[in-house]
């Protein structure tokens, strides 16, 4: 399966060496609940990467040995203490990442939240270590008061020594005794390079001599005491440093459990985020899992193949059949398909996402057995067949309903007749055991077995005979062909040899090849038809959505109009009530004082009120229905008419029937109206140099000309010839608008018709159809 290579790729995405080791040690799980939990962790880490960016593990190093030293209360070195500080700083950074503080986003609540929350940064511990230790070789002066005092004295002694040395070098007598005017150290003490012949004259202690013996390295007598003081202070300095390291070690030991918890948690997070980064790199998705043996891999891409050239494959097994037999030519992708199924199963059960499309499904197996490749063993004196059979014997002994078995060239390496019989029996036994099996073969007998046996299915890897190259696409339901004759012919093998080979084949084999070819072609046509049906379904869905939007807009408009009408009605009622109230008040005044009542004023008031109410009543009521007095003989095809109750102009498309109903084209709609509901619009007569009269033949033409013409299936020339006559007839029939139906197709006919319409003097303008008119399948022409 090359699962180890996948783990190597996974390890490359881990930041720390410990997480890399963790990656290399993962194994597939058998418990579905554990698998789902691992997948959830990978998914949540992936989502965090997308939302918050990368989680850094800078400072995380292997402190396992350091933690053990803390357990026995050992004094740690500066380097070891710095490694602990780096670990705690990595914990603080991870905790901040988990809270979403880095990007200012809300805290995520998922399967990783608890891990982030339980991290203990111990900022005071890491802070004290960083304050005291500058580097692995340098402790800060402020690490302790004792160390600071010792170093102050050391500096004073060193300055005193330098002044004394400078004084000696400036002495002419002493300078003549020196090989060179420089200061060196021997055994940690400052010395001067003195000429050997001046030994008796130069007072001091000899510490070394040159290889030639011409130079002696002497500590001047005047600086011996100062050097002694520096040596003692250096010892004191080391003692103070040891105290600092001991104090820091003791502090770290007091929180050893917390440090160890952070260490293990960070390694686990590094490992989980490595899985997420792997998923991002290889465009992986989370598969669904079941325990019923159902597998459906959608557009699976083998992760060890080149991402730019790998061909996605679909694998489906366990739904109606548990045995899948794959056939086809060599190098066609059969083995890759086999490995893809096995590898994805191992990856999924190890908590890794798989490089396939969303919606893929895997089954949980207790064992995955594979017999793939040429395992001929020289040491064991086993042939290829024997080696394979040893594997198969083991698989047969251990297979059950929770087993996935993968066989490459099952029954190969021996006599074809015996090999095919053995392979069929092995598959039949595994089928009875309930195992899930995928096997590759060249045997026709296994193809027949798959076609005749329930629960067994054929599959094949496509091969393009025209280019002599495989397409690497796996087609389930169709057995494959070796294409040996076609390939040989393409490569130049003489035709008579190929024909002779064909004559040697059994008729049953020939029939099988013909059957396979026919099935392949039928499957291809069915898939193309399904793709076209899906395209049409999507187009219909889009049209439906568009129609629903327009219908919704009309409903909103209707509601708006009704609301406006209600408001106007309320206004009319309020005005009528106001007028009535005023009149009643005036009449009441007159009734209380009849002597002052003015009969003429009362009558004028009553008449004014009646006129006002009549007016309000007229405004509130719907307008009376308008009618015309036209007779059926007054109408002609193409007449311009006004739909009285709609206030819309249209064109007569059909003459009145026995009941007086005629068809009128109003914009994009043909509407049936009674002839009393339309009024003929008299168009002004056009002036011309020659007066024309409409003959009876023209009148006859107007009665028979349709408002639309269908030219689907015609060539551009044929369609234009038909349109010449049709547009003339339409113009003579006084039509203002016609429709040309040409269909969508490739668009060539529509384009040719539009070019023709641009040149036709009868045409005023034209446009493609709108929604509901036929869209780009029709052209609407204004004459």
XYZ file of N, CA, C and O in Angstrom, residues 243-313:
284
model
N 24.896 28.489 41.853
C 23.772 28.804 42.726
C 22.554 29.258 41.913
O 21.418 28.872 42.197
N 22.822 30.128 40.914
C 21.732 30.625 40.057
C 21.059 29.458 39.335
O 19.820 29.334 39.308
N 21.861 28.573 38.731
C 21.301 27.438 38.002
C 20.553 26.498 38.936
O 19.506 25.943 38.563
N 21.064 26.338 40.143
C 20.396 25.460 41.111
C 19.043 26.033 41.515
O 18.044 25.301 41.628
N 19.011 27.358 41.761
C 17.733 27.995 42.122
C 16.706 27.853 41.006
O 15.531 27.547 41.249
N 17.152 28.110 39.751
C 16.242 28.002 38.612
C 15.779 26.557 38.425
O 14.608 26.306 38.095
N 16.678 25.599 38.624
C 16.325 24.180 38.486
C 15.308 23.783 39.536
O 14.356 23.029 39.256
N 15.507 24.284 40.751
C 14.567 23.977 41.829
C 13.189 24.551 41.520
O 12.157 23.912 41.760
N 13.167 25.764 40.981
C 11.900 26.382 40.591
C 11.207 25.548 39.506
O 9.990 25.293 39.579
N 11.964 25.103 38.501
C 11.384 24.296 37.424
C 10.902 22.952 37.947
O 9.851 22.440 37.522
N 11.651 22.360 38.876
C 11.259 21.065 39.419
C 9.933 21.146 40.164
O 9.154 20.180 40.187
N 9.651 22.292 40.752
C 8.401 22.447 41.508
C 7.177 22.427 40.600
O 6.056 22.199 41.066
N 7.354 22.693 39.309
C 6.230 22.679 38.354
C 6.490 21.645 37.256
O 6.032 21.789 36.130
N 7.230 20.593 37.595
C 7.611 19.580 36.608
C 6.390 18.964 35.918
O 6.374 18.767 34.701
N 5.336 18.650 36.690
C 4.148 18.013 36.112
C 3.491 18.921 35.072
O 3.045 18.464 34.015
N 3.434 20.222 35.379
C 2.837 21.163 34.426
C 3.679 21.257 33.157
O 3.139 21.317 32.039
N 4.997 21.293 33.327
C 5.887 21.366 32.170
C 5.734 20.112 31.312
O 5.651 20.183 30.078
N 5.652 18.969 31.974
C 5.512 17.705 31.244
C 4.180 17.657 30.504
O 4.096 17.186 29.364
N 3.110 18.157 31.131
C 1.799 18.193 30.474
C 1.846 19.088 29.236
O 1.338 18.717 28.171
N 2.429 20.274 29.370
C 2.566 21.174 28.223
C 3.342 20.506 27.095
O 2.983 20.626 25.910
N 4.415 19.813 27.452
C 5.266 19.149 26.469
C 4.464 18.126 25.664
O 4.475 18.130 24.427
N 3.731 17.264 26.357
C 2.956 16.232 25.670
C 1.811 16.834 24.854
O 1.520 16.380 23.744
N 1.174 17.866 25.412
C 0.041 18.497 24.705
C 0.506 19.191 23.428
O -0.150 19.097 22.378
N 1.627 19.891 23.491
C 2.148 20.574 22.305
C 2.561 19.586 21.224
O 2.350 19.836 20.024
N 3.146 18.472 21.607
C 3.504 17.445 20.625
C 2.244 16.916 19.948
O 2.194 16.744 18.720
N 1.192 16.684 20.753
C -0.071 16.185 20.200
C -0.698 17.209 19.258
O -1.195 16.855 18.175
N -0.667 18.477 19.641
C -1.209 19.532 18.762
C -0.390 19.655 17.489
O -0.949 19.839 16.394
N 0.922 19.577 17.603
C 1.795 19.620 16.426
C 1.446 18.478 15.479
O 1.354 18.661 14.252
N 1.209 17.295 16.026
C 0.839 16.121 15.232
C -0.517 16.318 14.555
O -0.677 16.056 13.353
N -1.502 16.808 15.304
C -2.849 17.003 14.740
C -2.821 18.061 13.634
O -3.438 17.889 12.570
N -2.097 19.146 13.869
C -2.029 20.192 12.838
C -1.199 19.746 11.638
O -1.393 20.255 10.532
N -0.290 18.792 11.830
C 0.428 18.212 10.689
C -0.559 17.478 9.787
O -0.475 17.558 8.546
N -1.520 16.761 10.393
C -2.552 16.082 9.598
C -3.394 17.103 8.828
O -3.759 16.878 7.671
N -3.708 18.214 9.470
C -4.509 19.254 8.806
C -3.732 19.898 7.656
O -4.291 20.171 6.591
N -2.441 20.157 7.873
C -1.615 20.743 6.805
C -1.473 19.778 5.635
O -1.458 20.188 4.477
N -1.353 18.489 5.937
C -1.309 17.470 4.892
C -2.600 17.509 4.078
O -2.582 17.450 2.840
N -3.733 17.606 4.777
C -5.038 17.661 4.097
C -5.132 18.889 3.199
O -5.672 18.824 2.089
N -4.590 20.006 3.659
C -4.623 21.233 2.856
C -3.718 21.107 1.632
O -4.087 21.533 0.533
N -2.556 20.519 1.802
C -1.603 20.378 0.694
C -2.164 19.500 -0.415
O -2.010 19.812 -1.602
N -2.827 18.399 -0.033
C -3.301 17.428 -1.027
C -4.803 17.540 -1.283
O -5.399 16.633 -1.854
N -5.408 18.665 -0.876
C -6.828 18.947 -1.123
C -7.707 17.759 -0.682
O -8.500 17.213 -1.433
N -7.522 17.378 0.579
C -8.238 16.222 1.132
C -9.567 16.639 1.756
O -9.762 17.806 2.108
N -10.444 15.676 1.889
C -11.738 15.900 2.542
C -11.966 14.803 3.590
O -11.319 13.756 3.568
N -12.903 15.072 4.479
C -13.226 14.101 5.529
C -14.236 13.098 4.991
O -15.319 13.482 4.567
N -13.906 11.793 5.005
C -14.868 10.797 4.527
C -15.870 10.421 5.614
O -15.592 10.572 6.803
N -17.025 9.943 5.193
C -17.984 9.362 6.138
C -17.617 7.891 6.333
O -17.006 7.277 5.458
N -17.985 7.319 7.480
C -17.615 5.934 7.787
C -18.849 5.097 8.107
O -19.843 5.597 8.635
N -18.758 3.805 7.761
C -19.796 2.844 8.111
C -19.126 1.511 8.398
O -17.931 1.341 8.142
N -19.894 0.576 8.915
C -19.364 -0.761 9.213
C -20.066 -1.836 8.387
O -19.998 -3.017 8.705
N -20.712 -1.411 7.284
C -21.453 -2.349 6.438
C -20.709 -2.722 5.170
O -21.270 -3.369 4.290
N -19.479 -2.292 5.030
C -18.707 -2.645 3.837
C -18.985 -1.772 2.628
O -18.586 -2.097 1.504
N -19.664 -0.636 2.825
C -19.970 0.270 1.711
C -18.843 1.285 1.516
O -18.475 1.987 2.451
N -18.334 1.335 0.292
C -17.252 2.263 -0.049
C -17.643 3.019 -1.304
O -18.091 2.420 -2.297
N -17.497 4.342 -1.257
C -17.703 5.167 -2.460
C -16.677 6.293 -2.433
O -16.784 7.228 -1.647
N -15.691 6.161 -3.294
C -14.650 7.182 -3.406
C -14.959 8.043 -4.626
O -15.056 7.542 -5.741
N -15.132 9.331 -4.405
C -15.480 10.251 -5.483
C -14.247 11.048 -5.901
O -13.691 11.795 -5.107
N -13.855 10.863 -7.152
C -12.705 11.586 -7.717
C -11.473 11.439 -6.823
O -10.849 12.426 -6.444
N -11.158 10.197 -6.471
C -9.986 9.937 -5.635
C -8.691 10.137 -6.398
O -8.561 9.714 -7.554
N -7.711 10.785 -5.755
C -6.411 11.063 -6.387
C -5.315 10.429 -5.533
O -5.152 10.798 -4.361
N -4.560 9.494 -6.115
C -3.504 8.836 -5.352
C -2.466 9.877 -4.944
O -1.873 10.551 -5.793
N -2.198 10.040 -3.640
C -1.326 11.133 -3.177
C 0.140 10.989 -3.560
O 0.889 11.959 -3.473
N 0.563 9.800 -3.994
C 1.972 9.622 -4.369
C 2.215 9.906 -5.848
O 3.357 9.898 -6.299
N 1.148 10.157 -6.604
C 1.295 10.522 -8.013
C 1.359 12.040 -8.148
O 0.924 12.769 -7.266
N 1.906 12.493 -9.270
C 2.053 13.926 -9.524
C 0.682 14.608 -9.479
O -0.248 14.214 -10.192
N 0.553 15.618 -8.631
C -0.740 16.303 -8.466
C -1.223 16.940 -9.767
O -2.424 17.122 -9.967
N -0.300 17.281 -10.665
C -0.679 17.964 -11.906
C -1.196 16.990 -12.961
O -1.947 17.379 -13.844
N -0.772 15.734 -12.886
C -1.135 14.792 -13.941
C -2.023 13.646 -13.465
O -2.553 12.907 -14.286
N -2.186 13.473 -12.161
C -2.985 12.360 -11.663
C -4.432 12.482 -12.144
O -5.004 13.573 -12.178
N -5.000 11.341 -12.569
C -6.380 11.314 -13.063
C -7.299 10.837 -11.932
O -7.108 9.736 -11.415
N -8.282 11.635 -11.511
C -9.194 11.213 -10.445
C -10.011 9.992 -10.869
O -10.410 9.886 -12.036
N -10.252 9.080 -9.948
C -11.050 7.894 -10.246
C -12.173 7.755 -9.231
O -12.056 8.205 -8.100
